[in-house]
Amino acid sequence: DILDRHDDDLDAFLFLRRLRRQARAVGGEVVWLTGNHEYLNLAGEFTYVTPGAYAPFDRLLRPWRQRTAEWAAEHVPDAPTHQASRLAALAPGGVVARAMAAPVALTYAGTLLVHGGVRASHVEHLARWNTEVMAWMRGEGPLPALALGRSDAPIWTRVYSQPGDGTTPPLHTCAE
């Protein structure tokens, strides 16, 4: 999770972007995955946002204050005023959402990485889900509910971290 952990979550993301540019300049790479808190924020769910995490988005969008207010009035008319900039920047297609677009799973050095977990039934869908999730984040497609919106989706499932008897994973988990 990049978002929702502290008042400086926007700064944390901007730092990762700078680090990615620096790494690429010398032949390296920095990657991030879409996690459940990124999804929640793009969906306009700010339950876990800390009180100080709204102001950085106001500063980011200050040059577009009028357009941000108009966007919020049209798209989220019931939202509290102090949330308008965060909503606009993180809505699918918003300036931060586009920059944050990332897969839900990727393979690095032969290891599958994912925020939550990957079930055997997910494997054949991962490439398509990655494409759909990133398109949704960029505002170029609908919400991919199977990849993001279900409790067993890769960003949500904790099946491998939930012990069956308190000490070991359930047998059906091991079979996957």
PDB file of C-alpha atoms in Angstrom:
ATOM      1  CA  ASP A   1       0.000   0.000   0.000  1.00  0.00           C
ATOM      2  CA  ILE A   2       1.302   3.409  -0.971  1.00  0.00           C
ATOM      3  CA  LEU A   3      -1.864   5.272  -0.028  1.00  0.00           C
ATOM      4  CA  ASP A   4      -3.637   5.569   3.325  1.00  0.00           C
ATOM      5  CA  ARG A   5      -0.690   4.927   5.608  1.00  0.00           C
ATOM      6  CA  HIS A   6       0.219   8.498   6.585  1.00  0.00           C
ATOM      7  CA  ASP A   7      -0.373  12.174   5.892  1.00  0.00           C
ATOM      8  CA  ASP A   8       2.405  12.149   3.289  1.00  0.00           C
ATOM      9  CA  ASP A   9       1.047   9.382   1.045  1.00  0.00           C
ATOM     10  CA  LEU A  10       1.165  11.611  -2.048  1.00  0.00           C
ATOM     11  CA  ASP A  11       4.791  12.495  -1.277  1.00  0.00           C
ATOM     12  CA  ALA A  12       5.584   8.784  -0.868  1.00  0.00           C
ATOM     13  CA  PHE A  13       4.187   8.087  -4.329  1.00  0.00           C
ATOM     14  CA  LEU A  14       5.996  11.047  -5.889  1.00  0.00           C
ATOM     15  CA  PHE A  15       9.217   9.799  -4.284  1.00  0.00           C
ATOM     16  CA  LEU A  16       8.685   6.363  -5.880  1.00  0.00           C
ATOM     17  CA  ARG A  17       8.177   8.034  -9.274  1.00  0.00           C
ATOM     18  CA  ARG A  18      11.433   9.993  -8.897  1.00  0.00           C
ATOM     19  CA  LEU A  19      13.225   6.851  -7.778  1.00  0.00           C
ATOM     20  CA  ARG A  20      11.846   4.991 -10.826  1.00  0.00           C
ATOM     21  CA  ARG A  21      13.181   7.704 -13.176  1.00  0.00           C
ATOM     22  CA  GLN A  22      16.577   7.595 -11.493  1.00  0.00           C
ATOM     23  CA  ALA A  23      16.709   3.808 -11.637  1.00  0.00           C
ATOM     24  CA  ARG A  24      15.775   3.746 -15.325  1.00  0.00           C
ATOM     25  CA  ALA A  25      18.489   6.298 -16.074  1.00  0.00           C
ATOM     26  CA  VAL A  26      21.091   3.765 -14.928  1.00  0.00           C
ATOM     27  CA  GLY A  27      19.417   0.645 -16.331  1.00  0.00           C
ATOM     28  CA  GLY A  28      17.428  -0.320 -13.226  1.00  0.00           C
ATOM     29  CA  GLU A  29      13.751  -0.431 -12.431  1.00  0.00           C
ATOM     30  CA  VAL A  30      11.356   0.415  -9.618  1.00  0.00           C
ATOM     31  CA  VAL A  31       7.931  -1.171  -9.763  1.00  0.00           C
ATOM     32  CA  TRP A  32       4.824  -1.044  -7.633  1.00  0.00           C
ATOM     33  CA  LEU A  33       1.634  -3.034  -7.648  1.00  0.00           C
ATOM     34  CA  THR A  34      -1.966  -1.968  -7.341  1.00  0.00           C
ATOM     35  CA  GLY A  35      -3.052  -2.883  -3.839  1.00  0.00           C
ATOM     36  CA  ASN A  36      -6.345  -2.732  -2.036  1.00  0.00           C
ATOM     37  CA  HIS A  37      -5.757   0.784  -0.683  1.00  0.00           C
ATOM     38  CA  GLU A  38      -4.960   2.134  -4.142  1.00  0.00           C
ATOM     39  CA  TYR A  39      -8.217   0.562  -5.350  1.00  0.00           C
ATOM     40  CA  LEU A  40     -10.165   2.027  -2.416  1.00  0.00           C
ATOM     41  CA  ASN A  41      -8.856   5.525  -3.129  1.00  0.00           C
ATOM     42  CA  LEU A  42      -9.575   5.321  -6.853  1.00  0.00           C
ATOM     43  CA  ALA A  43     -13.071   4.148  -5.977  1.00  0.00           C
ATOM     44  CA  GLY A  44     -13.487   7.229  -3.749  1.00  0.00           C
ATOM     45  CA  GLU A  45     -13.438   5.273  -0.482  1.00  0.00           C
ATOM     46  CA  PHE A  46     -11.385   7.305   1.991  1.00  0.00           C
ATOM     47  CA  THR A  47     -12.099   5.439   5.233  1.00  0.00           C
ATOM     48  CA  TYR A  48      -8.392   4.897   5.911  1.00  0.00           C
ATOM     49  CA  VAL A  49      -7.123   8.295   4.749  1.00  0.00           C
ATOM     50  CA  THR A  50      -5.419  10.202   7.546  1.00  0.00           C
ATOM     51  CA  PRO A  51      -6.696  13.747   8.234  1.00  0.00           C
ATOM     52  CA  GLY A  52      -3.546  15.434   6.941  1.00  0.00           C
ATOM     53  CA  ALA A  53      -3.486  13.507   3.658  1.00  0.00           C
ATOM     54  CA  TYR A  54      -5.979  15.785   1.883  1.00  0.00           C
ATOM     55  CA  ALA A  55      -3.921  19.001   1.894  1.00  0.00           C
ATOM     56  CA  PRO A  56      -1.118  17.686  -0.369  1.00  0.00           C
ATOM     57  CA  PHE A  57      -3.698  17.006  -3.085  1.00  0.00           C
ATOM     58  CA  ASP A  58      -5.060  20.544  -2.667  1.00  0.00           C
ATOM     59  CA  ARG A  59      -1.532  21.886  -3.230  1.00  0.00           C
ATOM     60  CA  LEU A  60      -1.001  19.597  -6.229  1.00  0.00           C
ATOM     61  CA  LEU A  61      -4.203  20.734  -7.937  1.00  0.00           C
ATOM     62  CA  ARG A  62      -4.115  24.388  -6.801  1.00  0.00           C
ATOM     63  CA  PRO A  63      -3.542  25.657 -10.381  1.00  0.00           C
ATOM     64  CA  TRP A  64      -6.743  23.872 -11.400  1.00  0.00           C
ATOM     65  CA  ARG A  65      -8.805  24.769  -8.315  1.00  0.00           C
ATOM     66  CA  GLN A  66     -11.849  25.957 -10.291  1.00  0.00           C
ATOM     67  CA  ARG A  67     -11.836  22.928 -12.611  1.00  0.00           C
ATOM     68  CA  THR A  68     -11.397  20.618  -9.607  1.00  0.00           C
ATOM     69  CA  ALA A  69     -14.413  22.174  -7.861  1.00  0.00           C
ATOM     70  CA  GLU A  70     -16.480  21.869 -11.041  1.00  0.00           C
ATOM     71  CA  TRP A  71     -15.416  18.244 -11.504  1.00  0.00           C
ATOM     72  CA  ALA A  72     -16.309  17.416  -7.900  1.00  0.00           C
ATOM     73  CA  ALA A  73     -19.688  19.157  -8.159  1.00  0.00           C
ATOM     74  CA  GLU A  74     -20.504  17.112 -11.261  1.00  0.00           C
ATOM     75  CA  HIS A  75     -19.079  13.711 -10.290  1.00  0.00           C
ATOM     76  CA  VAL A  76     -19.279  13.576  -6.484  1.00  0.00           C
ATOM     77  CA  PRO A  77     -21.742  16.293  -5.441  1.00  0.00           C
ATOM     78  CA  ASP A  78     -22.260  14.848  -1.949  1.00  0.00           C
ATOM     79  CA  ALA A  79     -18.559  14.590  -1.106  1.00  0.00           C
ATOM     80  CA  PRO A  80     -17.150  16.853   1.600  1.00  0.00           C
ATOM     81  CA  THR A  81     -15.421  19.902   0.113  1.00  0.00           C
ATOM     82  CA  HIS A  82     -12.065  19.054   1.696  1.00  0.00           C
ATOM     83  CA  GLN A  83     -11.995  15.795  -0.311  1.00  0.00           C
ATOM     84  CA  ALA A  84     -12.474  17.357  -3.763  1.00  0.00           C
ATOM     85  CA  SER A  85      -8.807  17.515  -4.801  1.00  0.00           C
ATOM     86  CA  ARG A  86      -8.032  13.987  -3.618  1.00  0.00           C
ATOM     87  CA  LEU A  87     -11.134  12.676  -5.384  1.00  0.00           C
ATOM     88  CA  ALA A  88     -10.257  14.455  -8.632  1.00  0.00           C
ATOM     89  CA  ALA A  89      -6.586  13.439  -8.628  1.00  0.00           C
ATOM     90  CA  LEU A  90      -7.293   9.804  -7.759  1.00  0.00           C
ATOM     91  CA  ALA A  91     -10.459   9.202  -9.776  1.00  0.00           C
ATOM     92  CA  PRO A  92      -9.854   6.871 -12.722  1.00  0.00           C
ATOM     93  CA  GLY A  93      -8.248   9.112 -15.343  1.00  0.00           C
ATOM     94  CA  GLY A  94      -7.156  11.656 -12.728  1.00  0.00           C
ATOM     95  CA  VAL A  95      -3.623  13.008 -12.797  1.00  0.00           C
ATOM     96  CA  VAL A  96      -2.362  10.822  -9.934  1.00  0.00           C
ATOM     97  CA  ALA A  97      -4.411   7.762 -10.893  1.00  0.00           C
ATOM     98  CA  ARG A  98      -2.900   7.791 -14.400  1.00  0.00           C
ATOM     99  CA  ALA A  99       0.619   8.060 -12.996  1.00  0.00           C
ATOM    100  CA  MET A 100      -0.069   5.361 -10.410  1.00  0.00           C
ATOM    101  CA  ALA A 101      -1.494   2.824 -12.911  1.00  0.00           C
ATOM    102  CA  ALA A 102       0.175  -0.490 -12.115  1.00  0.00           C
ATOM    103  CA  PRO A 103      -0.518  -4.213 -12.445  1.00  0.00           C
ATOM    104  CA  VAL A 104      -2.101  -6.323  -9.723  1.00  0.00           C
ATOM    105  CA  ALA A 105       0.534  -9.019 -10.233  1.00  0.00           C
ATOM    106  CA  LEU A 106       3.901  -9.335 -11.932  1.00  0.00           C
ATOM    107  CA  THR A 107       6.713 -11.806 -12.228  1.00  0.00           C
ATOM    108  CA  TYR A 108      10.183 -10.728 -11.204  1.00  0.00           C
ATOM    109  CA  ALA A 109      13.170 -13.070 -11.295  1.00  0.00           C
ATOM    110  CA  GLY A 110      10.852 -16.058 -11.544  1.00  0.00           C
ATOM    111  CA  THR A 111       8.720 -15.043  -8.565  1.00  0.00           C
ATOM    112  CA  LEU A 112       5.087 -13.972  -8.833  1.00  0.00           C
ATOM    113  CA  LEU A 113       4.480 -10.810  -6.818  1.00  0.00           C
ATOM    114  CA  VAL A 114       1.036  -9.652  -5.748  1.00  0.00           C
ATOM    115  CA  HIS A 115      -0.379  -7.453  -3.008  1.00  0.00           C
ATOM    116  CA  GLY A 116      -2.756 -10.015  -1.508  1.00  0.00           C
ATOM    117  CA  GLY A 117      -2.613 -13.447  -3.071  1.00  0.00           C
ATOM    118  CA  VAL A 118      -3.120 -15.420  -6.258  1.00  0.00           C
ATOM    119  CA  ARG A 119      -5.381 -18.441  -6.355  1.00  0.00           C
ATOM    120  CA  ALA A 120      -4.887 -21.186  -8.931  1.00  0.00           C
ATOM    121  CA  SER A 121      -8.112 -20.011 -10.572  1.00  0.00           C
ATOM    122  CA  HIS A 122      -6.591 -16.534 -11.068  1.00  0.00           C
ATOM    123  CA  VAL A 123      -3.489 -17.522 -13.019  1.00  0.00           C
ATOM    124  CA  GLU A 124      -5.042 -17.725 -16.480  1.00  0.00           C
ATOM    125  CA  HIS A 125      -6.615 -14.268 -16.002  1.00  0.00           C
ATOM    126  CA  LEU A 126      -3.671 -12.286 -14.617  1.00  0.00           C
ATOM    127  CA  ALA A 127      -2.397 -10.785 -17.878  1.00  0.00           C
ATOM    128  CA  ARG A 128      -5.895  -9.627 -18.865  1.00  0.00           C
ATOM    129  CA  TRP A 129      -6.604  -8.341 -15.355  1.00  0.00           C
ATOM    130  CA  ASN A 130      -3.362  -6.345 -15.346  1.00  0.00           C
ATOM    131  CA  THR A 131      -4.320  -4.728 -18.656  1.00  0.00           C
ATOM    132  CA  GLU A 132      -7.872  -3.999 -17.471  1.00  0.00           C
ATOM    133  CA  VAL A 133      -6.803  -2.616 -14.087  1.00  0.00           C
ATOM    134  CA  MET A 134      -4.257  -0.257 -15.624  1.00  0.00           C
ATOM    135  CA  ALA A 135      -6.770   0.882 -18.273  1.00  0.00           C
ATOM    136  CA  TRP A 136      -9.359   1.580 -15.544  1.00  0.00           C
ATOM    137  CA  MET A 137      -6.815   3.564 -13.526  1.00  0.00           C
ATOM    138  CA  ARG A 138      -5.970   5.643 -16.601  1.00  0.00           C
ATOM    139  CA  GLY A 139      -9.690   6.271 -17.214  1.00  0.00           C
ATOM    140  CA  GLU A 140      -9.683   4.168 -20.371  1.00  0.00           C
ATOM    141  CA  GLY A 141     -11.981   1.331 -19.350  1.00  0.00           C
ATOM    142  CA  PRO A 142     -14.584   0.105 -16.868  1.00  0.00           C
ATOM    143  CA  LEU A 143     -13.873  -1.140 -13.373  1.00  0.00           C
ATOM    144  CA  PRO A 144     -12.560  -4.720 -13.696  1.00  0.00           C
ATOM    145  CA  ALA A 145     -14.677  -6.139 -10.866  1.00  0.00           C
ATOM    146  CA  LEU A 146     -13.245  -9.652 -11.036  1.00  0.00           C
ATOM    147  CA  ALA A 147      -9.702  -8.353 -10.599  1.00  0.00           C
ATOM    148  CA  LEU A 148     -10.458  -5.788  -7.908  1.00  0.00           C
ATOM    149  CA  GLY A 149     -13.941  -5.900  -6.480  1.00  0.00           C
ATOM    150  CA  ARG A 150     -14.303  -9.383  -5.023  1.00  0.00           C
ATOM    151  CA  SER A 151     -13.084 -10.681  -1.676  1.00  0.00           C
ATOM    152  CA  ASP A 152     -11.006 -13.355  -3.421  1.00  0.00           C
ATOM    153  CA  ALA A 153      -9.439 -10.913  -5.911  1.00  0.00           C
ATOM    154  CA  PRO A 154      -5.614 -10.702  -5.968  1.00  0.00           C
ATOM    155  CA  ILE A 155      -5.613  -7.426  -4.019  1.00  0.00           C
ATOM    156  CA  TRP A 156      -7.914  -8.766  -1.306  1.00  0.00           C
ATOM    157  CA  THR A 157      -7.467 -12.489  -0.747  1.00  0.00           C
ATOM    158  CA  ARG A 158      -5.535 -13.473   2.329  1.00  0.00           C
ATOM    159  CA  VAL A 159      -6.143 -17.193   1.945  1.00  0.00           C
ATOM    160  CA  TYR A 160      -2.452 -18.026   2.170  1.00  0.00           C
ATOM    161  CA  SER A 161      -1.956 -15.982   5.316  1.00  0.00           C
ATOM    162  CA  GLN A 162      -4.992 -17.351   7.147  1.00  0.00           C
ATOM    163  CA  PRO A 163      -3.961 -20.498   9.029  1.00  0.00           C
ATOM    164  CA  GLY A 164      -6.507 -23.297   9.087  1.00  0.00           C
ATOM    165  CA  ASP A 165      -5.788 -24.586  12.601  1.00  0.00           C
ATOM    166  CA  GLY A 166      -3.868 -21.640  13.954  1.00  0.00           C
ATOM    167  CA  THR A 167      -0.471 -22.949  12.836  1.00  0.00           C
ATOM    168  CA  THR A 168      -0.751 -24.207   9.247  1.00  0.00           C
ATOM    169  CA  PRO A 169      -2.588 -23.137   6.097  1.00  0.00           C
ATOM    170  CA  PRO A 170      -5.816 -25.014   5.262  1.00  0.00           C
ATOM    171  CA  LEU A 171      -5.291 -28.162   3.184  1.00  0.00           C
ATOM    172  CA  HIS A 172      -7.178 -26.760   0.173  1.00  0.00           C
ATOM    173  CA  THR A 173      -4.739 -23.815   0.171  1.00  0.00           C
ATOM    174  CA  CYS A 174      -1.734 -26.133   0.106  1.00  0.00           C
ATOM    175  CA  ALA A 175      -3.241 -28.056  -2.777  1.00  0.00           C
ATOM    176  CA  GLU A 176      -3.207 -24.912  -4.929  1.00  0.00           C
TER     177      GLU A 176
END
